[in-house]
Coordinates of C-alpha atoms and ligand atoms in Angstrom, one line a residue:
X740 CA 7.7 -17.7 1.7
X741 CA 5.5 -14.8 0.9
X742 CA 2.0 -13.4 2.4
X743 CA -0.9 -13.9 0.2
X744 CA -1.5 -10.5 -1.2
X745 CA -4.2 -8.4 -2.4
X746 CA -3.9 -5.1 -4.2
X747 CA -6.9 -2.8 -3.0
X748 CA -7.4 0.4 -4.7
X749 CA -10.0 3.2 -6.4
X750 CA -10.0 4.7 -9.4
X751 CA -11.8 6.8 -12.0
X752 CA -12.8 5.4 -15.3
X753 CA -9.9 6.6 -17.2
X754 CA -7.5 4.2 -14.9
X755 CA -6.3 7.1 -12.2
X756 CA -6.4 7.2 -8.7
X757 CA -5.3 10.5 -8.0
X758 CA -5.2 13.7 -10.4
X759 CA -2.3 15.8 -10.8
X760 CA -3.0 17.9 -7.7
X761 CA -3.4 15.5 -5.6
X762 CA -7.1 15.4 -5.0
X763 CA -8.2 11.3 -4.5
X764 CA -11.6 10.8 -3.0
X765 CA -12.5 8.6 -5.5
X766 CA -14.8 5.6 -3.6
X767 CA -18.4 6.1 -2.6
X768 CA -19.5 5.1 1.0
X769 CA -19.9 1.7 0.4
X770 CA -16.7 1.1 -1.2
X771 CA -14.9 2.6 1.6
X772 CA -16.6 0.5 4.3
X773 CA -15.7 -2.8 2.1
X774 CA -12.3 -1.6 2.3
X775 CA -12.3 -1.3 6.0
X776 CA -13.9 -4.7 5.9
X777 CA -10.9 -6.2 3.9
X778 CA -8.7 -4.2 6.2
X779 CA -10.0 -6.3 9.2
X780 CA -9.5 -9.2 7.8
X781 CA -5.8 -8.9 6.6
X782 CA -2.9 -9.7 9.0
X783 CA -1.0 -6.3 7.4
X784 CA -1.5 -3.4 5.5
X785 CA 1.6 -1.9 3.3
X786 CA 1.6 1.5 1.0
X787 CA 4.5 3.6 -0.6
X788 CA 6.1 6.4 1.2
X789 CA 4.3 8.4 -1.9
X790 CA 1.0 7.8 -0.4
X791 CA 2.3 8.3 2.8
X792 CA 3.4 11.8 1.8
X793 CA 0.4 12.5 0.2
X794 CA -2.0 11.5 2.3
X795 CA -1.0 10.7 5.7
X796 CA -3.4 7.8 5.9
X797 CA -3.8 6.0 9.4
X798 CA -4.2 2.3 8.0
X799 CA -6.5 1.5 10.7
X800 CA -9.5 0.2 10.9
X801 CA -12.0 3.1 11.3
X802 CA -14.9 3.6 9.2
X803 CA -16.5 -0.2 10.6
X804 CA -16.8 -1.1 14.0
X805 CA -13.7 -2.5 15.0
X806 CA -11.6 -3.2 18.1
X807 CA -8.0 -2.1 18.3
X808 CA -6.9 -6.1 17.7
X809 CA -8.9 -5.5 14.5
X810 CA -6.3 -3.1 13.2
X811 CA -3.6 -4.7 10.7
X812 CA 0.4 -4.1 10.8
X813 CA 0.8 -1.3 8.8
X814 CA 4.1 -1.7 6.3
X815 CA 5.2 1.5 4.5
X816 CA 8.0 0.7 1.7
X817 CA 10.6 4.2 2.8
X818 CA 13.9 2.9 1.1
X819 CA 15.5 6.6 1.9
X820 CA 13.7 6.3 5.5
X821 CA 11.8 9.4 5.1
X822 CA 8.8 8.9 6.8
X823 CA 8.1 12.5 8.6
X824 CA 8.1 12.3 12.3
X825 CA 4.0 13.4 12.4
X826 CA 3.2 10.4 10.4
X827 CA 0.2 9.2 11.6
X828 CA 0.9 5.5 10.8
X829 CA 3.8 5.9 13.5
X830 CA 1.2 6.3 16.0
X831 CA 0.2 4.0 19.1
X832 CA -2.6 2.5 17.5
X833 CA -1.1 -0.5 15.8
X834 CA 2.3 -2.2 15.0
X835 CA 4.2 -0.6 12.2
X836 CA 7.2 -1.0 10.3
X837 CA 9.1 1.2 8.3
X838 CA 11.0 -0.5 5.4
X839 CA 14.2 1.0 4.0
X840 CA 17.1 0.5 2.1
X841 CA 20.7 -0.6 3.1
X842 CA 22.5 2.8 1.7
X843 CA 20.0 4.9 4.1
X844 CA 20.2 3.1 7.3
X845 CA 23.3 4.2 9.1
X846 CA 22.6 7.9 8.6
X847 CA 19.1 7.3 9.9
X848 CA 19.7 5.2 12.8
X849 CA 21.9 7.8 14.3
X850 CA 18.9 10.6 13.8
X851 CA 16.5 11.8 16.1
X852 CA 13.5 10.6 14.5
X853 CA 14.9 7.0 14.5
X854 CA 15.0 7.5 18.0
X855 CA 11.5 8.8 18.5
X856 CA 10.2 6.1 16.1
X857 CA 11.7 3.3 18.0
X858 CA 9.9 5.0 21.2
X859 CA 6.8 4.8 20.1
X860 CA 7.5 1.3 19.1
X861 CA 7.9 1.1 15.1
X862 CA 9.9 -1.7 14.0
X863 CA 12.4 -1.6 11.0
X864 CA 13.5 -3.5 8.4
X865 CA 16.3 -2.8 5.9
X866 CA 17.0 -4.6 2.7
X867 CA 18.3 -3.8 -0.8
X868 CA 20.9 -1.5 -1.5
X869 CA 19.0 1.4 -2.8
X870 CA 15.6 0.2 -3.3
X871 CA 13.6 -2.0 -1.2
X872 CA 14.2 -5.5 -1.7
X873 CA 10.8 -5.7 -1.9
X874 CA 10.6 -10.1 -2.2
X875 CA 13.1 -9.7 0.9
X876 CA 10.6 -7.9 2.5
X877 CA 7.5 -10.2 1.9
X878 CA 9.7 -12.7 3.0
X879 CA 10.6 -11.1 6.4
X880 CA 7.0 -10.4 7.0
X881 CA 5.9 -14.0 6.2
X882 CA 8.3 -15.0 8.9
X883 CA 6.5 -12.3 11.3
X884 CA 3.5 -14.3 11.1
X885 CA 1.8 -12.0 8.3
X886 CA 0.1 -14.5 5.8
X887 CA -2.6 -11.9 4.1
X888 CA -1.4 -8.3 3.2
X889 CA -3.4 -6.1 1.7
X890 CA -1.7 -3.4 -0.8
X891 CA -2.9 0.0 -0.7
X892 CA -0.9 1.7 -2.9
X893 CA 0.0 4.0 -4.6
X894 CA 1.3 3.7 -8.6
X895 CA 5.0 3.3 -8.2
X896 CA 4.8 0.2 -5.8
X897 CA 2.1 -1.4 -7.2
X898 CA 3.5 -1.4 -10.5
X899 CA 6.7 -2.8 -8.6
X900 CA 5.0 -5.4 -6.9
X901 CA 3.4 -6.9 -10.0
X902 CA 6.9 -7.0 -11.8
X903 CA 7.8 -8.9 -9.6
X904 CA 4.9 -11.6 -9.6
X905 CA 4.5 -10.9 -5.5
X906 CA 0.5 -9.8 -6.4
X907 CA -2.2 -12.5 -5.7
X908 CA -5.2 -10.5 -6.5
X909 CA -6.6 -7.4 -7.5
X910 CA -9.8 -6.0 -6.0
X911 CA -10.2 -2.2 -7.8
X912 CA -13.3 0.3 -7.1
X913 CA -13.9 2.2 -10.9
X914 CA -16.2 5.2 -9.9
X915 CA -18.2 6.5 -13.0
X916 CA -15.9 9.2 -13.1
X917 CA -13.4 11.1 -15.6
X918 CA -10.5 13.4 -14.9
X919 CA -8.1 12.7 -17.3
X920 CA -4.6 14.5 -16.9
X921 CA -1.3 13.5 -18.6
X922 CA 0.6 14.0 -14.9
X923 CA -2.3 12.1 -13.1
X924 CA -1.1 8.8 -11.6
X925 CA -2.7 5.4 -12.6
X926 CA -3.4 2.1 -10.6
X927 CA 0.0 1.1 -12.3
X928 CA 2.7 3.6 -13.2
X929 CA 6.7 2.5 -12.4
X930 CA 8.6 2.0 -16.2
X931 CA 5.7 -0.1 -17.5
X932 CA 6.9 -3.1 -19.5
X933 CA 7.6 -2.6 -23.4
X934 CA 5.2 -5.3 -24.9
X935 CA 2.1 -6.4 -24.4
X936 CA 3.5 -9.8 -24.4
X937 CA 5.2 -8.7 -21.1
X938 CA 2.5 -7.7 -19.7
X939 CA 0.9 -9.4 -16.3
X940 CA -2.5 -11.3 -17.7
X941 CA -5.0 -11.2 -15.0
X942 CA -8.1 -13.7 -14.8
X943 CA -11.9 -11.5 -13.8
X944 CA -13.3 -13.5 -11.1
X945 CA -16.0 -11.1 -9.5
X946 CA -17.5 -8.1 -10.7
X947 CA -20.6 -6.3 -9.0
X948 CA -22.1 -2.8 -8.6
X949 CA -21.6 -1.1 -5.2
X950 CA -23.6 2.3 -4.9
X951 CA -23.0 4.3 -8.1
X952 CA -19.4 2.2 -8.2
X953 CA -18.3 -1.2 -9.9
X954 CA -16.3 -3.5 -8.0
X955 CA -13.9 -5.7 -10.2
X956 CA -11.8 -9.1 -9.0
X957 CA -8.9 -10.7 -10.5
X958 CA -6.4 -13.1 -9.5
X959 CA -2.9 -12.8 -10.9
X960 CA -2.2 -15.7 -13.5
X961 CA 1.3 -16.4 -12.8
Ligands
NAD168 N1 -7.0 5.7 -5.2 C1 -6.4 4.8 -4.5 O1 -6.8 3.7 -4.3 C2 -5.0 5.2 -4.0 C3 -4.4 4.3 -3.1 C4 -3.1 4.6 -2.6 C5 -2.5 5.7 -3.1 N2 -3.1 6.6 -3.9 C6 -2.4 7.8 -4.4 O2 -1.2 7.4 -5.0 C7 -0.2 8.5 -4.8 C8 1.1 8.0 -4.4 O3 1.6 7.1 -5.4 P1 3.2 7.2 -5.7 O4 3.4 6.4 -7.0 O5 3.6 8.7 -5.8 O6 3.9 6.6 -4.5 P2 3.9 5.2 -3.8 O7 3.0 5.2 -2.6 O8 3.7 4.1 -4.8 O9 5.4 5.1 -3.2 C9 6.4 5.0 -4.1 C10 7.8 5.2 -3.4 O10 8.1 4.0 -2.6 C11 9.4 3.9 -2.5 N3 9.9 2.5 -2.9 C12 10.9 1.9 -2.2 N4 11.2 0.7 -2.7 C13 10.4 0.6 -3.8 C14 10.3 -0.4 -4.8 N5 11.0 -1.5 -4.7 N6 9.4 -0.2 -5.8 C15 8.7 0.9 -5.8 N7 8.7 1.9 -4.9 C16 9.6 1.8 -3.9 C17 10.1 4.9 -3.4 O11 10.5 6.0 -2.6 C18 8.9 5.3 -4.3 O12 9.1 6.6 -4.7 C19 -0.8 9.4 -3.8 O13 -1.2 10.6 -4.4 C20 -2.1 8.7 -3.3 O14 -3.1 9.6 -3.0 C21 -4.3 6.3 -4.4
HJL169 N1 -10.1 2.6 -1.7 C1 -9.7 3.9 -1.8 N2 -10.6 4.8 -2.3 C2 -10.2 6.1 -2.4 O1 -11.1 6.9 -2.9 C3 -8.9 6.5 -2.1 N3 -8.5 7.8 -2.2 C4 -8.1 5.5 -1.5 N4 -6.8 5.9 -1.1 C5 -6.1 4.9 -0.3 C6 -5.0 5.6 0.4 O2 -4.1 4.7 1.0 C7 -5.5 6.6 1.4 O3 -4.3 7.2 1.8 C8 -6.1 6.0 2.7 O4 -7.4 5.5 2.3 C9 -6.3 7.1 3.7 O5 -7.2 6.8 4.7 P1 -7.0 6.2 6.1 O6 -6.6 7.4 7.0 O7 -5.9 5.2 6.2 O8 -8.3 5.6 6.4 N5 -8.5 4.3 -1.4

C-alpha cells in the first residue's frame, strides 16, 4: 500500500535546481502559485532533510488563499534525526512527521529536542537501519490515511524514490535559464544507475508554457 505520488520540482535548463551556493529561486510567479495549488490538493507533502537544511521551507500552503485544513502533512526523510529545533516545518501550523532511522532513535528520543518536538506535536516514524526505509515509510503513511503525496525534493531523495519505483509522476518547472556548475545539484543526483538500460523511462503527458517557464508532465512507466 503506497500514496499516489507526484514529484514537484524547478529547474534551470541545464537539469539543476540549485547551484553550488545554494541560491534556488528558480520558478516564476505563476509556477509557484501552481505549486501551492498542487500543494492544496495533496494529502502530504515530504522533502529531504537536505532541503530542510537549506532552505527551511514551511510546506504550507501560502502563496493561494487557503485555510489552515488546506495545509498538507508535511514528511521530512531525517534518518540521523537531525532536524534543527527552529525548523519551521515543526511549527503549529500543520501535522508533521519526522522520519528516521532505527540506529538514531534511541539517542534521539532521550534528547531535548525530541522532547520539544513531541510538544509541539510532531509525530515520528523510524524505519531502516541506517537509511530510511523509505517503501516502509510510504507504507506507514498510506495507513495514516495519506493517498496523494507530493515530493518536493531535493536530488538525493528523489533520485532514491525513483530507484525504488515509489514515483507516479513527474511535474518539473524548466525556467529559460543556465547556470551550469559541476557541484550544482540536479532534479536527480543519488549514485545514478550505470546504463541507460537501467534507467527509469518516463511517458510526456502534458507540456505548456507558464509565464516565461515550460511546464512538463510524465507518468512513471513501471
Ligand atoms: N528547485 C527545486 O525544485 C528544489 C526542490 C527541493 C529542494 N531543492 C534543493 O535541493 C537541495 C537539497 O538536496 P539534497 O540532495 O542535498 O538533499 P535532500 O533534500 O534530497 O535530502 C537528502 C537526505 O535525506 C536523507 N535520507 C534519509 N533516507 C534517505 C533515503 N532512503 N534516500 C535518500 N536520502 C535519504 C539523507 O540524510 C540524505 O542526505 C537544496 O539545496 C534545495 O534548495 C530544490
Ligand atoms: N517549485 C519550486 N521552485 C523553485 O524555484 C524552488 N526553489 C523550489 N524549491 C522547493 C523547496 O522545497 C523550497 O524549500 C520550498 O519551496 C520553500 O518554500 P516554502 O517556505 O515551503 O513555501 N521549488
Amino acid at each position: 500500500m503506497k500514496p499516489y505520488v507526484i514529484l514537484n520540482a524547478a529547474m534551470t535548463l541545464d537539469g539543476k535546481i540549485v547551484t553550488a551556493k545554494n541560491s534556488s529561486n528558480i520558478s516564476g510567479e505563476e509556477d509557484l502559485k501552481r505549486v501551492h495549488e498542487l500543494r492544496k490538493n495533496v494529502d502530504a507533502i515530504m522533502v529531504g532533510i537536505g532541503t530542510v537544511m537549506a532552505d527551511d521551507p514551511r510546506l504550507t500552503v501560502h502563496k493561494i488563499d487557503a485555510n489552515p485544513e488546506d495545509n498538507p502533512v508535511r514528511v521530512v526523510v531525517d534518518s540521523k534525526c537531525r532536524t534543527p529545533i527552529a525548523a519551521r516545518i515543526t511549527n503549529k501550523d500543520a501535522r508533521t512527521i519526522i522520519a528516521g532511522a532505527n540506529e538514531y532513535k534511541h539517542e534521539f528520543v532521550v534528547s531535548d529536542r525530541y522532547d520539544v518536538f513531541q510538544r509541539r506535536g510532531v509525530e515520528f516514524f523510524f524505519s531502516g537501519d541506517r537509511r530510511v526505509d523509505l517503501t516502509a515509510l510510504m507504507n506507514h503513511l498510506a495507513g495514516e490515511g495519506i493517498e496523494t503525496l507530493m515530493l518536493e525534493g531535493g536530488a538525493t531523495l528523489n533520485f532514491s524514490m525513483i530507484k525504488e519505483g515509489l514515483i507516479d509522476e513527474i511535474r518539473v518547472c524548466v525556467a529559460p535559464k543556465v547556470v551550469g556548475g559541476v557541484n550544482a545539484k540536479t532534479l536527480f543526483d543519488g549514485e545514478g544507475f550505470d546504463t541507460m538500460d537501467e534507467g527509469v523511462n518516463l511517458e510526456l503527458t502534458d507540456s505548456y508554457s507558464l509565464g516565461k517557464d515550460l511546464i512538463l508532465t510524465y507518468n512513471v512507466l513501471k
